[in-house]
Amino acid sequence: MLTLLLGILIIIVLPIMRAIDSKLLSDQVVGLYITLVEPVILYLVFWFLAFITSFILTRLYRPKYNQDYIIVLGAGLLNGKDVSPLLASRIQIALDFANKQFEKTGYYPWLIFPGGQGGDEKLPEGVAMAEYAKQHGAQSSHVLIEDQSKTTYENMLFSKKILQARDLNLANGLFATSDYHTFRAAGYARLVGLQIDGLGAKTSRFFIPNAFIREYIALLANHKVFHAICLSLILFVSIISFIVGNGIFF
């Protein structure tokens, strides 16, 4: 629905508003409207391009096969107990890396599955993920479960505590998630003191537009104070420019 609503806004609503503005409002009012709206749109487009660039860079990242651990981030359970295809892809990319590292070095990294039990779930997500991983080839002796976290931030924070309890090198690890989520997840990792990068599982093509828009909105929301200040300054400068350019009050 998100992409549908965005398409309707761009293709139908905005042109209608522009036509109505041109017929019912004076040129000066329309000019003010454009002066205020266009900088906001350009600002949002700038940050969207920055987000896309960051996504591309994370996809190009190729970690070395010398990791001590991999944190696998959750994505919700189907029917309250089943691993979804999207979540399965996150687990699988962690398993693929772990198996490849074991083949090359003989060392199998610790796999950490964080995730508590939601109100509509029959078991903690971390437990469901760990069971799925074991059924698909994970070494049981190197599987760790964290079953209290509710958000990506808590996934990272509580996983860090598990790492510290086992005296593992915090800087020598990875996290596994969907490719569109790696940039924001890396921010949460650094926020809790984990200087690690991510493995990005490919996202189904049909879901990519919706996933990118949601992730972009979430990134803006994470820094809403910063963006509010920037937009306020931009609008202030735009209004002053409009007033001076049109000789208003002079």
mmCIF file of C-alpha atoms in Angstrom:
data_model
loop_
_atom_site.group_PDB
_atom_site.id
_atom_site.type_symbol
_atom_site.label_atom_id
_atom_site.label_comp_id
_atom_site.label_asym_id
_atom_site.label_seq_id
_atom_site.Cartn_x
_atom_site.Cartn_y
_atom_site.Cartn_z
ATOM 1 C CA MET A 1 0.000 0.000 0.000
ATOM 2 C CA LEU A 2 2.906 2.339 0.694
ATOM 3 C CA THR A 3 4.182 2.353 -2.885
ATOM 4 C CA LEU A 4 0.608 2.548 -4.231
ATOM 5 C CA LEU A 5 -0.148 5.633 -2.138
ATOM 6 C CA LEU A 6 3.149 7.248 -3.157
ATOM 7 C CA GLY A 7 2.355 6.618 -6.825
ATOM 8 C CA ILE A 8 -1.104 8.140 -6.469
ATOM 9 C CA LEU A 9 0.415 11.180 -4.764
ATOM 10 C CA ILE A 10 2.974 11.763 -7.520
ATOM 11 C CA ILE A 11 0.836 10.937 -10.573
ATOM 12 C CA ILE A 12 -2.573 12.267 -9.536
ATOM 13 C CA VAL A 13 -2.642 14.449 -6.422
ATOM 14 C CA LEU A 14 0.329 16.740 -7.108
ATOM 15 C CA PRO A 15 -0.701 17.641 -10.707
ATOM 16 C CA ILE A 16 -4.271 18.343 -9.548
ATOM 17 C CA MET A 17 -3.005 20.580 -6.754
ATOM 18 C CA ARG A 18 -0.754 22.421 -9.216
ATOM 19 C CA ALA A 19 -3.676 22.982 -11.631
ATOM 20 C CA ILE A 20 -5.949 24.217 -8.851
ATOM 21 C CA ASP A 21 -3.259 26.538 -7.541
ATOM 22 C CA SER A 22 -2.724 28.098 -10.967
ATOM 23 C CA LYS A 23 -6.439 28.848 -11.483
ATOM 24 C CA LEU A 24 -7.606 29.858 -8.015
ATOM 25 C CA LEU A 25 -4.573 31.559 -6.511
ATOM 26 C CA SER A 26 -2.564 34.597 -7.493
ATOM 27 C CA ASP A 27 0.862 34.269 -9.098
ATOM 28 C CA GLN A 28 2.470 35.549 -5.911
ATOM 29 C CA VAL A 29 0.794 32.903 -3.740
ATOM 30 C CA VAL A 30 1.719 30.171 -6.213
ATOM 31 C CA GLY A 31 5.287 31.491 -6.212
ATOM 32 C CA LEU A 32 5.396 31.297 -2.416
ATOM 33 C CA TYR A 33 4.047 27.742 -2.552
ATOM 34 C CA ILE A 34 6.767 26.720 -5.020
ATOM 35 C CA THR A 35 9.417 28.545 -2.989
ATOM 36 C CA LEU A 36 8.486 26.540 0.094
ATOM 37 C CA VAL A 37 7.794 23.134 -1.455
ATOM 38 C CA GLU A 38 10.665 22.747 -3.930
ATOM 39 C CA PRO A 39 13.517 23.118 -1.379
ATOM 40 C CA VAL A 40 11.855 20.517 0.864
ATOM 41 C CA ILE A 41 11.535 18.082 -2.047
ATOM 42 C CA LEU A 42 15.169 18.662 -3.067
ATOM 43 C CA TYR A 43 16.279 18.123 0.547
ATOM 44 C CA LEU A 44 14.425 14.806 0.765
ATOM 45 C CA VAL A 45 15.756 13.712 -2.638
ATOM 46 C CA PHE A 46 19.319 14.559 -1.550
ATOM 47 C CA TRP A 47 19.081 12.312 1.508
ATOM 48 C CA PHE A 48 17.405 9.556 -0.487
ATOM 49 C CA LEU A 49 20.318 9.573 -2.949
ATOM 50 C CA ALA A 50 22.732 9.499 0.004
ATOM 51 C CA PHE A 51 20.856 6.485 1.370
ATOM 52 C CA ILE A 52 20.995 4.685 -1.993
ATOM 53 C CA THR A 53 24.724 5.403 -2.281
ATOM 54 C CA SER A 54 25.325 3.982 1.186
ATOM 55 C CA PHE A 55 23.295 0.903 0.251
ATOM 56 C CA ILE A 56 25.446 0.328 -2.843
ATOM 57 C CA LEU A 57 28.642 0.669 -0.818
ATOM 58 C CA THR A 58 27.453 -1.873 1.746
ATOM 59 C CA ARG A 59 26.600 -4.306 -1.074
ATOM 60 C CA LEU A 60 30.152 -3.974 -2.406
ATOM 61 C CA TYR A 61 31.661 -4.792 1.011
ATOM 62 C CA ARG A 62 33.375 -8.182 1.170
ATOM 63 C CA PRO A 63 34.401 -9.214 4.711
ATOM 64 C CA LYS A 64 37.386 -11.440 5.443
ATOM 65 C CA TYR A 65 36.904 -15.000 6.599
ATOM 66 C CA ASN A 66 38.345 -14.450 10.063
ATOM 67 C CA GLN A 67 35.265 -13.477 12.067
ATOM 68 C CA ASP A 68 34.587 -14.483 15.667
ATOM 69 C CA TYR A 69 30.830 -14.055 15.493
ATOM 70 C CA ILE A 70 27.798 -13.154 13.375
ATOM 71 C CA ILE A 71 24.667 -11.494 14.799
ATOM 72 C CA VAL A 72 21.601 -12.450 12.742
ATOM 73 C CA LEU A 73 18.881 -9.793 12.939
ATOM 74 C CA GLY A 74 15.237 -10.831 13.035
ATOM 75 C CA ALA A 75 12.276 -9.821 10.877
ATOM 76 C CA GLY A 76 9.201 -11.218 12.641
ATOM 77 C CA LEU A 77 7.655 -14.698 12.545
ATOM 78 C CA LEU A 78 4.849 -15.990 10.348
ATOM 79 C CA ASN A 79 1.849 -17.447 12.164
ATOM 80 C CA GLY A 80 3.601 -16.596 15.399
ATOM 81 C CA LYS A 81 6.129 -19.425 15.072
ATOM 82 C CA ASP A 82 7.451 -19.879 11.518
ATOM 83 C CA VAL A 83 10.518 -18.314 9.923
ATOM 84 C CA SER A 84 9.468 -16.155 6.967
ATOM 85 C CA PRO A 85 11.274 -16.278 3.583
ATOM 86 C CA LEU A 86 12.782 -12.843 4.282
ATOM 87 C CA LEU A 87 14.065 -13.975 7.689
ATOM 88 C CA ALA A 88 15.270 -17.256 6.211
ATOM 89 C CA SER A 89 17.413 -15.329 3.715
ATOM 90 C CA ARG A 90 19.113 -13.496 6.600
ATOM 91 C CA ILE A 91 19.846 -16.748 8.396
ATOM 92 C CA GLN A 92 21.058 -18.421 5.213
ATOM 93 C CA ILE A 93 23.577 -15.722 4.322
ATOM 94 C CA ALA A 94 25.053 -16.055 7.826
ATOM 95 C CA LEU A 95 25.207 -19.846 7.446
ATOM 96 C CA ASP A 96 26.838 -19.566 4.019
ATOM 97 C CA PHE A 97 29.526 -17.268 5.388
ATOM 98 C CA ALA A 98 30.101 -19.426 8.482
ATOM 99 C CA ASN A 99 30.436 -22.593 6.398
ATOM 100 C CA LYS A 100 32.787 -20.902 3.946
ATOM 101 C CA GLN A 101 34.962 -19.602 6.769
ATOM 102 C CA PHE A 102 35.051 -23.072 8.355
ATOM 103 C CA GLU A 103 36.182 -24.565 5.045
ATOM 104 C CA LYS A 104 38.953 -21.998 4.651
ATOM 105 C CA THR A 105 40.206 -21.653 8.235
ATOM 106 C CA GLY A 106 38.745 -24.489 10.294
ATOM 107 C CA TYR A 107 37.116 -21.974 12.638
ATOM 108 C CA TYR A 108 33.320 -21.743 12.825
ATOM 109 C CA PRO A 109 32.089 -18.343 14.088
ATOM 110 C CA TRP A 110 29.550 -17.989 16.872
ATOM 111 C CA LEU A 111 26.068 -17.411 15.511
ATOM 112 C CA ILE A 112 23.946 -15.160 17.710
ATOM 113 C CA PHE A 113 20.182 -15.085 17.179
ATOM 114 C CA PRO A 114 18.579 -12.175 19.044
ATOM 115 C CA GLY A 115 14.849 -11.568 19.323
ATOM 116 C CA GLY A 116 12.225 -11.635 22.040
ATOM 117 C CA GLN A 117 8.640 -12.834 21.900
ATOM 118 C CA GLY A 118 6.121 -10.416 20.429
ATOM 119 C CA GLY A 119 2.510 -10.158 21.505
ATOM 120 C CA ASP A 120 1.371 -12.202 18.509
ATOM 121 C CA GLU A 121 4.175 -14.766 18.655
ATOM 122 C CA LYS A 122 4.141 -18.206 20.262
ATOM 123 C CA LEU A 123 7.844 -18.307 21.031
ATOM 124 C CA PRO A 124 10.804 -15.882 21.092
ATOM 125 C CA GLU A 125 12.075 -15.028 17.647
ATOM 126 C CA GLY A 126 15.640 -15.855 18.650
ATOM 127 C CA VAL A 127 14.573 -19.411 19.533
ATOM 128 C CA ALA A 128 12.748 -19.909 16.220
ATOM 129 C CA MET A 129 15.724 -18.558 14.281
ATOM 130 C CA ALA A 130 18.202 -20.785 16.123
ATOM 131 C CA GLU A 131 16.098 -23.905 15.509
ATOM 132 C CA TYR A 132 15.795 -23.053 11.829
ATOM 133 C CA ALA A 133 19.564 -22.502 11.592
ATOM 134 C CA LYS A 134 20.304 -25.864 13.241
ATOM 135 C CA GLN A 135 17.917 -27.628 10.863
ATOM 136 C CA HIS A 136 19.785 -26.059 7.950
ATOM 137 C CA GLY A 137 23.321 -27.001 8.947
ATOM 138 C CA ALA A 138 24.461 -24.635 11.709
ATOM 139 C CA GLN A 139 26.888 -26.142 14.220
ATOM 140 C CA SER A 140 24.783 -26.448 17.383
ATOM 141 C CA SER A 141 27.801 -25.939 19.630
ATOM 142 C CA HIS A 142 28.274 -22.436 18.166
ATOM 143 C CA VAL A 143 24.670 -21.212 18.317
ATOM 144 C CA LEU A 144 23.707 -18.600 20.924
ATOM 145 C CA ILE A 145 20.212 -17.286 21.639
ATOM 146 C CA GLU A 146 19.146 -13.895 22.987
ATOM 147 C CA ASP A 147 15.409 -13.875 23.724
ATOM 148 C CA GLN A 148 14.630 -10.500 25.303
ATOM 149 C CA SER A 149 15.272 -7.830 22.665
ATOM 150 C CA LYS A 150 12.401 -6.095 20.859
ATOM 151 C CA THR A 151 14.155 -3.685 18.455
ATOM 152 C CA THR A 152 17.251 -3.623 16.245
ATOM 153 C CA TYR A 153 18.953 -1.401 18.807
ATOM 154 C CA GLU A 154 18.248 -3.948 21.555
ATOM 155 C CA ASN A 155 19.326 -6.785 19.233
ATOM 156 C CA MET A 156 22.750 -5.176 19.063
ATOM 157 C CA LEU A 157 22.938 -4.110 22.700
ATOM 158 C CA PHE A 158 21.902 -7.446 24.213
ATOM 159 C CA SER A 159 24.032 -9.405 21.753
ATOM 160 C CA LYS A 160 27.002 -7.303 22.824
ATOM 161 C CA LYS A 161 26.451 -8.428 26.422
ATOM 162 C CA ILE A 162 26.545 -12.054 25.289
ATOM 163 C CA LEU A 163 29.788 -11.394 23.423
ATOM 164 C CA GLN A 164 31.339 -9.733 26.466
ATOM 165 C CA ALA A 165 30.286 -12.626 28.697
ATOM 166 C CA ARG A 166 32.214 -14.998 26.394
ATOM 167 C CA ASP A 167 35.156 -12.603 26.168
ATOM 168 C CA LEU A 168 34.963 -12.401 22.379
ATOM 169 C CA ASN A 169 36.639 -9.660 20.364
ATOM 170 C CA LEU A 170 33.827 -7.132 19.804
ATOM 171 C CA ALA A 171 35.523 -5.624 16.764
ATOM 172 C CA ASN A 172 35.953 -8.957 14.986
ATOM 173 C CA GLY A 173 32.449 -9.814 13.865
ATOM 174 C CA LEU A 174 29.571 -9.181 11.500
ATOM 175 C CA PHE A 175 25.821 -8.872 11.509
ATOM 176 C CA ALA A 176 23.486 -10.433 8.939
ATOM 177 C CA THR A 177 20.319 -8.760 7.712
ATOM 178 C CA SER A 178 18.532 -7.843 4.481
ATOM 179 C CA ASP A 179 20.558 -5.750 2.039
ATOM 180 C CA TYR A 180 18.263 -2.713 2.339
ATOM 181 C CA HIS A 181 18.640 -2.765 6.136
ATOM 182 C CA THR A 182 22.444 -2.965 6.419
ATOM 183 C CA PHE A 183 23.083 0.790 6.520
ATOM 184 C CA ARG A 184 20.655 1.541 9.355
ATOM 185 C CA ALA A 185 21.634 -1.609 11.264
ATOM 186 C CA ALA A 186 25.300 -0.576 11.077
ATOM 187 C CA GLY A 187 24.320 2.702 12.718
ATOM 188 C CA TYR A 188 22.721 0.854 15.630
ATOM 189 C CA ALA A 189 25.773 -1.404 15.943
ATOM 190 C CA ARG A 190 28.078 1.583 16.265
ATOM 191 C CA LEU A 191 25.678 3.234 18.681
ATOM 192 C CA VAL A 192 26.154 0.372 21.169
ATOM 193 C CA GLY A 193 29.903 0.169 20.567
ATOM 194 C CA LEU A 194 30.146 -2.591 17.960
ATOM 195 C CA GLN A 195 32.366 -1.431 15.105
ATOM 196 C CA ILE A 196 31.164 -4.099 12.704
ATOM 197 C CA ASP A 197 29.761 -4.281 9.184
ATOM 198 C CA GLY A 198 26.951 -6.294 7.711
ATOM 199 C CA LEU A 199 26.181 -9.162 5.383
ATOM 200 C CA GLY A 200 23.223 -8.202 3.207
ATOM 201 C CA ALA A 201 20.806 -10.881 2.033
ATOM 202 C CA LYS A 202 19.130 -10.142 -1.288
ATOM 203 C CA THR A 203 15.573 -8.850 -1.172
ATOM 204 C CA SER A 204 12.812 -10.124 -3.485
ATOM 205 C CA ARG A 205 12.367 -7.705 -6.387
ATOM 206 C CA PHE A 206 8.673 -7.107 -5.744
ATOM 207 C CA PHE A 207 9.426 -5.975 -2.187
ATOM 208 C CA ILE A 208 12.378 -3.684 -2.969
ATOM 209 C CA PRO A 209 10.425 -0.397 -3.574
ATOM 210 C CA ASN A 210 8.378 -0.777 -0.406
ATOM 211 C CA ALA A 211 11.398 -1.852 1.642
ATOM 212 C CA PHE A 212 13.515 1.080 0.483
ATOM 213 C CA ILE A 213 10.796 3.637 1.195
ATOM 214 C CA ARG A 214 10.137 2.228 4.670
ATOM 215 C CA GLU A 215 13.844 2.127 5.456
ATOM 216 C CA TYR A 216 14.317 5.687 4.197
ATOM 217 C CA ILE A 217 11.464 6.967 6.364
ATOM 218 C CA ALA A 218 12.899 5.100 9.346
ATOM 219 C CA LEU A 219 16.303 6.721 8.778
ATOM 220 C CA LEU A 220 14.727 10.171 8.713
ATOM 221 C CA ALA A 221 12.779 9.382 11.875
ATOM 222 C CA ASN A 222 15.955 8.256 13.651
ATOM 223 C CA HIS A 223 17.395 11.758 13.168
ATOM 224 C CA LYS A 224 14.185 13.786 13.229
ATOM 225 C CA VAL A 225 15.605 16.628 15.336
ATOM 226 C CA PHE A 226 18.517 17.137 12.943
ATOM 227 C CA HIS A 227 16.257 17.108 9.885
ATOM 228 C CA ALA A 228 13.698 19.386 11.546
ATOM 229 C CA ILE A 229 16.415 21.977 12.241
ATOM 230 C CA CYS A 230 17.821 21.720 8.698
ATOM 231 C CA LEU A 231 14.393 22.039 7.081
ATOM 232 C CA SER A 232 13.508 24.981 9.315
ATOM 233 C CA LEU A 233 16.666 26.814 8.239
ATOM 234 C CA ILE A 234 16.010 26.010 4.578
ATOM 235 C CA LEU A 235 12.423 27.270 4.785
ATOM 236 C CA PHE A 236 13.532 30.394 6.639
ATOM 237 C CA VAL A 237 16.094 31.230 3.955
ATOM 238 C CA SER A 238 13.538 30.473 1.216
ATOM 239 C CA ILE A 239 10.956 32.800 2.760
ATOM 240 C CA ILE A 240 13.484 35.638 3.154
ATOM 241 C CA SER A 241 14.602 35.113 -0.433
ATOM 242 C CA PHE A 242 10.994 35.231 -1.644
ATOM 243 C CA ILE A 243 10.240 38.393 0.309
ATOM 244 C CA VAL A 244 13.351 40.176 -0.954
ATOM 245 C CA GLY A 245 12.908 38.923 -4.518
ATOM 246 C CA ASN A 246 9.299 40.146 -4.706
ATOM 247 C CA GLY A 247 9.916 43.453 -2.942
ATOM 248 C CA ILE A 248 7.400 42.676 -0.212
ATOM 249 C CA PHE A 249 7.388 45.107 2.732
ATOM 250 C CA PHE A 250 9.789 47.358 0.831
#
